[in-house]
Every structure is written in C-alpha cells, then in structure tokens.
PDB file of C-alpha atoms in Angstrom:
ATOM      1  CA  UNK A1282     -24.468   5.524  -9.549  1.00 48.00           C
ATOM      2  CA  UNK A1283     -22.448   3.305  -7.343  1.00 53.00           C
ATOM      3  CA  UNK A1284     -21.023   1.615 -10.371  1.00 77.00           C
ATOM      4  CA  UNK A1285     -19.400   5.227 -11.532  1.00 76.00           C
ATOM      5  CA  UNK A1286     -18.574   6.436  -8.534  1.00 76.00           C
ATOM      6  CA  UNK A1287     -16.345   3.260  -7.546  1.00 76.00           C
ATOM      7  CA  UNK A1288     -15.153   3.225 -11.221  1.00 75.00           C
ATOM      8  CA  UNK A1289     -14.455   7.063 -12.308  1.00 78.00           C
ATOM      9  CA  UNK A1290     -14.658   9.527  -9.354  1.00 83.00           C
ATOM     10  CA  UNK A1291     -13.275   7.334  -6.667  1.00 81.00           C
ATOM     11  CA  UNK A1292     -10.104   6.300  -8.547  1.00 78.00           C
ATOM     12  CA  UNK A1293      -9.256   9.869  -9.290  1.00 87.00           C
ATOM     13  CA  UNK A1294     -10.068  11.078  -5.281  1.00 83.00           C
ATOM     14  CA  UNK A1295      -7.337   8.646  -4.416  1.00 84.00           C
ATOM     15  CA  UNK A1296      -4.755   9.691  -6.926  1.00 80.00           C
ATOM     16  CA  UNK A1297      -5.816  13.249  -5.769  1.00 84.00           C
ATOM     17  CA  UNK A1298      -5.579  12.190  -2.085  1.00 83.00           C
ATOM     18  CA  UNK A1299      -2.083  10.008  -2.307  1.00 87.00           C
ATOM     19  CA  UNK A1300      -0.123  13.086  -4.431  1.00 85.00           C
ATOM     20  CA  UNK A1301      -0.188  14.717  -0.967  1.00 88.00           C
ATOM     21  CA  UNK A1302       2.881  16.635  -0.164  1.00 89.00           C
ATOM     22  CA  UNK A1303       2.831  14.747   3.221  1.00 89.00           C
ATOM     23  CA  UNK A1304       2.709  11.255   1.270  1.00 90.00           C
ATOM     24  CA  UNK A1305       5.566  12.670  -0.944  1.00 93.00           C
ATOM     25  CA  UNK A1306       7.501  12.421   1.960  1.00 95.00           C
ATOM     26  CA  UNK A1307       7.135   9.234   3.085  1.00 96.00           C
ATOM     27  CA  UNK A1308       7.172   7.669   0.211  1.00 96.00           C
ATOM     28  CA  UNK A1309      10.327   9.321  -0.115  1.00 97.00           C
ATOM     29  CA  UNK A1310      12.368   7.963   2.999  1.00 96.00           C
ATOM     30  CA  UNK A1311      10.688   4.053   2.189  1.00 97.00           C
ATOM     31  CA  UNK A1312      10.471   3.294  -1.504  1.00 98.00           C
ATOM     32  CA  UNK A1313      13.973   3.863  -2.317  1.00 97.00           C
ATOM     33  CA  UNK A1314      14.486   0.914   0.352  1.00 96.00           C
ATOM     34  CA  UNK A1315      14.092  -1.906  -2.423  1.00 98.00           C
ATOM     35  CA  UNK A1316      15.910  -3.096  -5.737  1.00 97.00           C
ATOM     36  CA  UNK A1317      16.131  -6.106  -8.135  1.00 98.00           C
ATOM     37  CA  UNK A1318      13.290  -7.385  -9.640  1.00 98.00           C
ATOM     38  CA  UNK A1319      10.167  -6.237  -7.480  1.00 98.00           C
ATOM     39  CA  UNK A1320       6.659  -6.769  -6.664  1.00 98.00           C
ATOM     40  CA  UNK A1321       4.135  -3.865  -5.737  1.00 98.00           C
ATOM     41  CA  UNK A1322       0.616  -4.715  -4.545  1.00 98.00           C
ATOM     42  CA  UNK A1323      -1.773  -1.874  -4.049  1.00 96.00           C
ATOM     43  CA  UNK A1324       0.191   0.126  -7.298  1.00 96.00           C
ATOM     44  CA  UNK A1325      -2.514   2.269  -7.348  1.00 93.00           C
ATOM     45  CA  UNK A1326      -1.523   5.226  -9.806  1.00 93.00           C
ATOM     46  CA  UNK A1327       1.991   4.527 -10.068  1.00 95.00           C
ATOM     47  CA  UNK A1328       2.947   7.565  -7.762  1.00 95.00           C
ATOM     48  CA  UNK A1329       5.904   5.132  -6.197  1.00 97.00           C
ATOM     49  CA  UNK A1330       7.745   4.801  -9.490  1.00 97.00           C
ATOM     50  CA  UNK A1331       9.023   7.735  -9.310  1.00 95.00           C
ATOM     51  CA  UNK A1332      10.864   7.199  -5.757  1.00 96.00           C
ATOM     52  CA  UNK A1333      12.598   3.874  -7.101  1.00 97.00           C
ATOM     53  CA  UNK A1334      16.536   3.443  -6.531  1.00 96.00           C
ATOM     54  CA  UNK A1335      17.984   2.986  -9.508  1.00 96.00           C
ATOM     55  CA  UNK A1336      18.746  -0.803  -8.192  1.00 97.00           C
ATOM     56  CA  UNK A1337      15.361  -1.750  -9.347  1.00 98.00           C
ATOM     57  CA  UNK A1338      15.062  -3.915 -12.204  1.00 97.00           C
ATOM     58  CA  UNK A1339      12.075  -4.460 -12.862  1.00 98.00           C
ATOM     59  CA  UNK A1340       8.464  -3.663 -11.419  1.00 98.00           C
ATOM     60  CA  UNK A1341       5.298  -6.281 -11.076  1.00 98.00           C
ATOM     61  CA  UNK A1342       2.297  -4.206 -10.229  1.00 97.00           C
ATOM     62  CA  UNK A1343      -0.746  -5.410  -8.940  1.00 97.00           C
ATOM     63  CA  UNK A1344      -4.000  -3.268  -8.413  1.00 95.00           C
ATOM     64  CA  UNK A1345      -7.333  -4.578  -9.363  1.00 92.00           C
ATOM     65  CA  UNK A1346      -8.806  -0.963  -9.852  1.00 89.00           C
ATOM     66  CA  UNK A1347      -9.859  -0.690 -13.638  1.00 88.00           C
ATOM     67  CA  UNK A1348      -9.569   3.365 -12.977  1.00 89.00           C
ATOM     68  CA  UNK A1349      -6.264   3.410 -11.259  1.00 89.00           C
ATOM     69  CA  UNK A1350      -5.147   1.235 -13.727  1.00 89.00           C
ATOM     70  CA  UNK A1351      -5.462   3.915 -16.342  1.00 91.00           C
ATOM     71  CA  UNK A1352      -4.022   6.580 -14.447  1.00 91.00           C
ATOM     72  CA  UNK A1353      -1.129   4.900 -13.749  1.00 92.00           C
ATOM     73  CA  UNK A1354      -0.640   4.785 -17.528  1.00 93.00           C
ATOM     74  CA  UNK A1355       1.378   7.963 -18.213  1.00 92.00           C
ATOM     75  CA  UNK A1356       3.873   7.114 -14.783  1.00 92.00           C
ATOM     76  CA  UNK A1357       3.993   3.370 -16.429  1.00 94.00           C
ATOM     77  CA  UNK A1358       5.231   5.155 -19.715  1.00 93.00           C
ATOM     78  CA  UNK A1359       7.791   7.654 -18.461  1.00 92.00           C
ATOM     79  CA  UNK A1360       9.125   4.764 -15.879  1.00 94.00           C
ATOM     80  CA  UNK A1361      12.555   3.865 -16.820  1.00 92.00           C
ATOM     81  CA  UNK A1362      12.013   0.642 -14.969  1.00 95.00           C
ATOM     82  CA  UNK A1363      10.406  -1.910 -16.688  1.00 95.00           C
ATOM     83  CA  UNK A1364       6.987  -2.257 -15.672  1.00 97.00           C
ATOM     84  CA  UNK A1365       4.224  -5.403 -15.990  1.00 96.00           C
ATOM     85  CA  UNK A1366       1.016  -4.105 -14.678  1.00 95.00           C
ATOM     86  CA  UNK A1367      -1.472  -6.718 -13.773  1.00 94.00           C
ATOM     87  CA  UNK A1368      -5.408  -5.624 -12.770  1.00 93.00           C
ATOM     88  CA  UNK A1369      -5.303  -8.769 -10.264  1.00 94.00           C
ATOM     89  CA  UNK A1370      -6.024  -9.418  -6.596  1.00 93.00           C
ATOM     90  CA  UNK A1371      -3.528  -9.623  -4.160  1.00 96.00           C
ATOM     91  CA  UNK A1372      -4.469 -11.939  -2.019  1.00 97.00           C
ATOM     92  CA  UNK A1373      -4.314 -14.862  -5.474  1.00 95.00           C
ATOM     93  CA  UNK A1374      -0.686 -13.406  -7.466  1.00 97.00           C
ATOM     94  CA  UNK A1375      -0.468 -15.286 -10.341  1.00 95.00           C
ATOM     95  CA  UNK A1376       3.328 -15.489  -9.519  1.00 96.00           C
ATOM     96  CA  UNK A1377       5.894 -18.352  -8.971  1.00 96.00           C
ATOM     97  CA  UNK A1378       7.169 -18.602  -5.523  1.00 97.00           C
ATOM     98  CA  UNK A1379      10.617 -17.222  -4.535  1.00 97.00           C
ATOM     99  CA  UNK A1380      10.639 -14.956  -8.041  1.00 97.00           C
ATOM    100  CA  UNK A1381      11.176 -11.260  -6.290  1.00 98.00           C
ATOM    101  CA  UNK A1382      13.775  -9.906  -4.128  1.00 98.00           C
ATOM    102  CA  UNK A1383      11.636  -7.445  -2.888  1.00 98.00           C
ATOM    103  CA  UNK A1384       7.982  -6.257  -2.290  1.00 98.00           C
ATOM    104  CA  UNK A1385       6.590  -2.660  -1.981  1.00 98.00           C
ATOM    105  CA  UNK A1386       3.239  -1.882  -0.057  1.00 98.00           C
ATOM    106  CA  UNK A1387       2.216   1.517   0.307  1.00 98.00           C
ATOM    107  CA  UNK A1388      -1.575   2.376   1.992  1.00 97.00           C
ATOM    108  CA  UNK A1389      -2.726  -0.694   0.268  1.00 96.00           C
ATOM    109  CA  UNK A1390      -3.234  -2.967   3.477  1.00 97.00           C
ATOM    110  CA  UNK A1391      -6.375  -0.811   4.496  1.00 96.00           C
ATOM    111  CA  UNK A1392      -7.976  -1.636   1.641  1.00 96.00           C
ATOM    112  CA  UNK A1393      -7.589  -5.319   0.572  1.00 97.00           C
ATOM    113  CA  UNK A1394     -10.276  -7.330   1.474  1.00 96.00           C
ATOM    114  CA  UNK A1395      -7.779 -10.609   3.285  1.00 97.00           C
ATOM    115  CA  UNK A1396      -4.878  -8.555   3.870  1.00 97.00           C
ATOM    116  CA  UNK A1397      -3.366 -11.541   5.679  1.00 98.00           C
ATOM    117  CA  UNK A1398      -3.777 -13.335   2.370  1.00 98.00           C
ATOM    118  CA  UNK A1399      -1.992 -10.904   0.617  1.00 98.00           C
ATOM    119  CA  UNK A1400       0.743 -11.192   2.762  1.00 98.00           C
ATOM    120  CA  UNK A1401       0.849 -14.859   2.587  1.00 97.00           C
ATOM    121  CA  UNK A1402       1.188 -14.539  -1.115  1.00 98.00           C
ATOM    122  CA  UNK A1403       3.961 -11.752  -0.431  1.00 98.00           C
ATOM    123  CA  UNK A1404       5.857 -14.058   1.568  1.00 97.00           C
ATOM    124  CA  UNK A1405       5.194 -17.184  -1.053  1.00 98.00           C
ATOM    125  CA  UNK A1406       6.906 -14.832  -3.916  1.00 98.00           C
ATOM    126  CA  UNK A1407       9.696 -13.330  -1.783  1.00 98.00           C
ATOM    127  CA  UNK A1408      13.456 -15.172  -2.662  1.00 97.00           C
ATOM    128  CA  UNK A1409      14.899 -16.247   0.349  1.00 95.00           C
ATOM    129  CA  UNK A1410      16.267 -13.543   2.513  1.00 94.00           C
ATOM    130  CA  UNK A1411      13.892 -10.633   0.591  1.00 97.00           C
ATOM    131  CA  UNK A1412      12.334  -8.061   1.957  1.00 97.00           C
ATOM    132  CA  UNK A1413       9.228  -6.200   1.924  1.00 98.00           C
ATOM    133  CA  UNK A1414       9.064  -2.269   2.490  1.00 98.00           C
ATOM    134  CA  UNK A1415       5.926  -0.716   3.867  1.00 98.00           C
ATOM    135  CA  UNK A1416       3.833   2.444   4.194  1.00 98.00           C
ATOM    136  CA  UNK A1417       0.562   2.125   5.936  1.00 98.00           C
ATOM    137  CA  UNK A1418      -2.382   3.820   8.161  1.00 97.00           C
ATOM    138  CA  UNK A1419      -4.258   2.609  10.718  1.00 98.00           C
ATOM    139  CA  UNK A1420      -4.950   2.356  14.411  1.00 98.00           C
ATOM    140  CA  UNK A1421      -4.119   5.160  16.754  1.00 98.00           C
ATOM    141  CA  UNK A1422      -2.515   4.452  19.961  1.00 98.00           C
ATOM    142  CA  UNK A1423      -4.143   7.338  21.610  1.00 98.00           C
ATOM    143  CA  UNK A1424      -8.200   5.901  23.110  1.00 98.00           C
ATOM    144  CA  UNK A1425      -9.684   8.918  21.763  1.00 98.00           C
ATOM    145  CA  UNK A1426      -8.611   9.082  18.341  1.00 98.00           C
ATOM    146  CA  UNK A1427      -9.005   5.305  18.245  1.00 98.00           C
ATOM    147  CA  UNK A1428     -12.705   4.983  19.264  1.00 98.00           C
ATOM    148  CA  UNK A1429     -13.281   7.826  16.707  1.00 98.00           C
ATOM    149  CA  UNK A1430     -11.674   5.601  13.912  1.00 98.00           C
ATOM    150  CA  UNK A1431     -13.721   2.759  15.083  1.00 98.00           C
ATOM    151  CA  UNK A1432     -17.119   4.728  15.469  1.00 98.00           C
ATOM    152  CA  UNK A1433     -16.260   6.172  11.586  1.00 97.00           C
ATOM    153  CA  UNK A1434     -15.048   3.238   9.821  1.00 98.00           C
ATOM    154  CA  UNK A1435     -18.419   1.490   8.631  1.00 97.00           C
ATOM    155  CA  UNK A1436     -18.380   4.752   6.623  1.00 96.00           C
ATOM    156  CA  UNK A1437     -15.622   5.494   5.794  1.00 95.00           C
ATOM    157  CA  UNK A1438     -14.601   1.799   4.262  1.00 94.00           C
ATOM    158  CA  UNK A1439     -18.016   2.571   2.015  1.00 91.00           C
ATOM    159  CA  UNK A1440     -17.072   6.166   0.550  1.00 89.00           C
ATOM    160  CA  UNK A1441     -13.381   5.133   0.458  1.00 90.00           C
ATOM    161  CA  UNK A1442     -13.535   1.675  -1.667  1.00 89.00           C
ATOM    162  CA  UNK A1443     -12.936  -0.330   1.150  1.00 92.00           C
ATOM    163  CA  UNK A1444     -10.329   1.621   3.435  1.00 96.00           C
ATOM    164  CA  UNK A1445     -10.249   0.871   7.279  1.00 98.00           C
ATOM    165  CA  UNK A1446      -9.074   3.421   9.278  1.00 98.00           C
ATOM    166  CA  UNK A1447      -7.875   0.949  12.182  1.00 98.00           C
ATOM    167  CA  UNK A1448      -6.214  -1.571  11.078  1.00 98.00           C
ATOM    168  CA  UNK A1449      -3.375  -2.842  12.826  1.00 98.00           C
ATOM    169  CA  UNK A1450      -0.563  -3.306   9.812  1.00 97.00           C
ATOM    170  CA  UNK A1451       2.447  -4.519  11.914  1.00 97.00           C
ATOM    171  CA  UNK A1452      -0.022  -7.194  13.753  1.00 97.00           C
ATOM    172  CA  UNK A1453      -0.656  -7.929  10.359  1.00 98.00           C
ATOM    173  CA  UNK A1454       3.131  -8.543   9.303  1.00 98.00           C
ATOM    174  CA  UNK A1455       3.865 -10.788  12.249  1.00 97.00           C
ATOM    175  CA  UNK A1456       0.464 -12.699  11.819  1.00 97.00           C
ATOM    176  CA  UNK A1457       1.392 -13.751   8.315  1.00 96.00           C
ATOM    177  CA  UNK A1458       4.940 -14.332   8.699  1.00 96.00           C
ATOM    178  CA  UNK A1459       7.111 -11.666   8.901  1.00 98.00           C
ATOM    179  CA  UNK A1460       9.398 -10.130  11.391  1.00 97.00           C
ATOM    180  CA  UNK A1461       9.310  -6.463  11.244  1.00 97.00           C
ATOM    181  CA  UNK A1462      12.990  -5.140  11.364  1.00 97.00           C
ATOM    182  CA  UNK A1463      12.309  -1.669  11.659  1.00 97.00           C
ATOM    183  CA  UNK A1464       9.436   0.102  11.858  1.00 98.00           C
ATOM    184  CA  UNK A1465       8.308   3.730  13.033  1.00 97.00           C
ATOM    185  CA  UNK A1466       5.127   5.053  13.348  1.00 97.00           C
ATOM    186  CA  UNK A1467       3.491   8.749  14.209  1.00 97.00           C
ATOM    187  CA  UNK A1468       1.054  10.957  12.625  1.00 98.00           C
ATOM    188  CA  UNK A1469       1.353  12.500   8.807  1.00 96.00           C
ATOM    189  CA  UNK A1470      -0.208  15.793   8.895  1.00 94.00           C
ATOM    190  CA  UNK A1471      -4.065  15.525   8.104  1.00 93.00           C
ATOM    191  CA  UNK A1472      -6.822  14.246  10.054  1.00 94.00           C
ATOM    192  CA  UNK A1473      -5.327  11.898  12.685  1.00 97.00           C
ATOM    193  CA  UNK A1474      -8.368   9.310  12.430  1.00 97.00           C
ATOM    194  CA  UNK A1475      -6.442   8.840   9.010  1.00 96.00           C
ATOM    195  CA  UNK A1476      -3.164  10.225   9.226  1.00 97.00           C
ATOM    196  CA  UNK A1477      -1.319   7.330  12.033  1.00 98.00           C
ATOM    197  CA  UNK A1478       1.075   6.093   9.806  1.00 98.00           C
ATOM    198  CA  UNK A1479       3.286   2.712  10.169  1.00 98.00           C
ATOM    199  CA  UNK A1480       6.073   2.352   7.687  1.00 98.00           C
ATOM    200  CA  UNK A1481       9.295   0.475   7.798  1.00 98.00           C
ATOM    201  CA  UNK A1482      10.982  -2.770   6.296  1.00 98.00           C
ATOM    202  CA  UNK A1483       9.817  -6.088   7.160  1.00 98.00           C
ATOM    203  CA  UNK A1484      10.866  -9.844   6.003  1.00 97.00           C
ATOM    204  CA  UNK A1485      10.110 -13.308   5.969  1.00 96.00           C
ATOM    205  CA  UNK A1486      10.888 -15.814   9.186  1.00 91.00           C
TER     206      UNK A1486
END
C-alpha cells in the first residue's frame, strides 16, 4: 500500500498542493530570475516552465519521482524551451562541472535526503559567476510555530515523501558554498508550520 501511495497518490497530492494560487505567486517574482542553459533539481511536475524568461535556453530537470515524472509530461511538451528530463538524484548529477549558467530550486530542499549534497553538486555544475534562484519552506522564526514544526515533522516527512517542515534553507546555502545575495522570507498563506517561505538568488563563493 505504501508502494502506491508513494508512487500514484502522493505524486498527484503534490502537483495538487504546488498549483496553489499562493505558489503561483512566488514562483512568479523568482523563476523568471534565470536564463541560458539551466539546471532544475526538484522539477517536480514542471509547474516552473511556465514562469521561464524567455532568456532560457535550455532546461536540465532532475526529479527522481517516477509519478511526477509523468505529470510533468504534458508541461515538458507544450515548453518552448528545450527540455532533458532526467529521473536522477540530486545529490549525484550526472553533469560536467561548470556546464549551466544557472540553477532553479523551488520547495525541493525539504525533501532531498543530503540537501547539502545537492548543493555541492549545484555549485560543481554552476559556470563561474552563475547563479542559483530559490524558493523554499522551512523553519519559523517565531518559538511557537517552530516547536510545532518540530513536534510534527516525524510525520509529516512520512505522509509527505520526505518533506521537513524546519529546515533551515539559507543555513543550507552558506554551508555548501554559497553567498546568498538576496533573500526574503515571510509566510505564504496556508498553515504557517508549512507556509515560512525563503526565496531569493544565491551564488557560488
């Protein structure tokens, strides 16, 4: 039962959850932030293809989710931006170093299992000088809603294929390498033990 739920319900919950008006825009103000040839880890459904500038080249998509994967099909065909879609993990890109100018990561830190190691391999793939744009939950600065996400998360991360709830992405950016240039953060509407939101541009020291 786990098996289907992880492969056939869960994957359509998220698509369901990330069309949000609310996520629409967000991913509105950052996505448009990037062009040339791109990488996007956590590509989920494709929902961010439709927010490109048209200064993007080309898209490399990486999502290991065999349902997402299909439901980001019909985006993948409409996309006037070339698209390779590769059911990989991000934290091992099968990529040669410096090959993007920019990367795109939107509510995808939550979920990897090393996010630090998927931001190593961000920064290994990132030309000299690129940049990587970001959109992210996690930890509240307010005590109360924080020791709610922290009394929730053990389930939470198991009905949500892996999601944290308190997470601390730009700790994250800086731990791996990257100085965040500009970054601001505040609740989404939605329950705030989900809804903090960090999003910004970031790039490699």
């Amino acid at each position: 039962m786990a098996g289907f739920y992880d492969r056939v319900i869960l994957p359509r919950l998220l698509n369901c959850a990330m069309s949000q008006q609310q996520m629409a825009r967000v991913r509105a103000k950052i996505v448009p932030e990037v062009s040339g040839d791109i990488i996007e880890i956590g590509f989920g459904s494709g929902l961010n293809l439709g927010y490109l500038s048209p200064e993007v080249r080309s898209v490399t998509a990486v999502d290991p989710s065999e349902g997402l994967h299909r439901l980001a099909a019909p985006h993948i065909e409409a996309s006037r931006v070339d698209v390779i879609h590769m059911r990989t993990s991000a934290e091992a890109l099968p990529c040669e170093s410096s090959s993007f100018d920019a990367a795109l990561c939107t509510w995808s830190l939550c979920t990897i299992p090393d996010p630090i190691a998927a931001l190593d391999e961000l920064r290994r793939v990132l030309k000299p000088g690129g940049m990587l744009a970001f959109i992210e939950h996690g930890a509240s600065p307010d005590a109360g809603v924080r020791r709610w996400q922290d009394r929730i998360n053990p389930i939470w991360n198991k009905i949500g294929g892996g999601c944290n709830l308190n997470r601390v992405p730009d700790a994250m950016l800086r731990e791996s390498g990257f100085k965040v240039k500009r970054m601001d953060a505040g609740y989404i509407p939605g329950p705030k033990i989900a809804t903090y939101t960090f999003r910004g541009v970031a790039q490699p020291i």
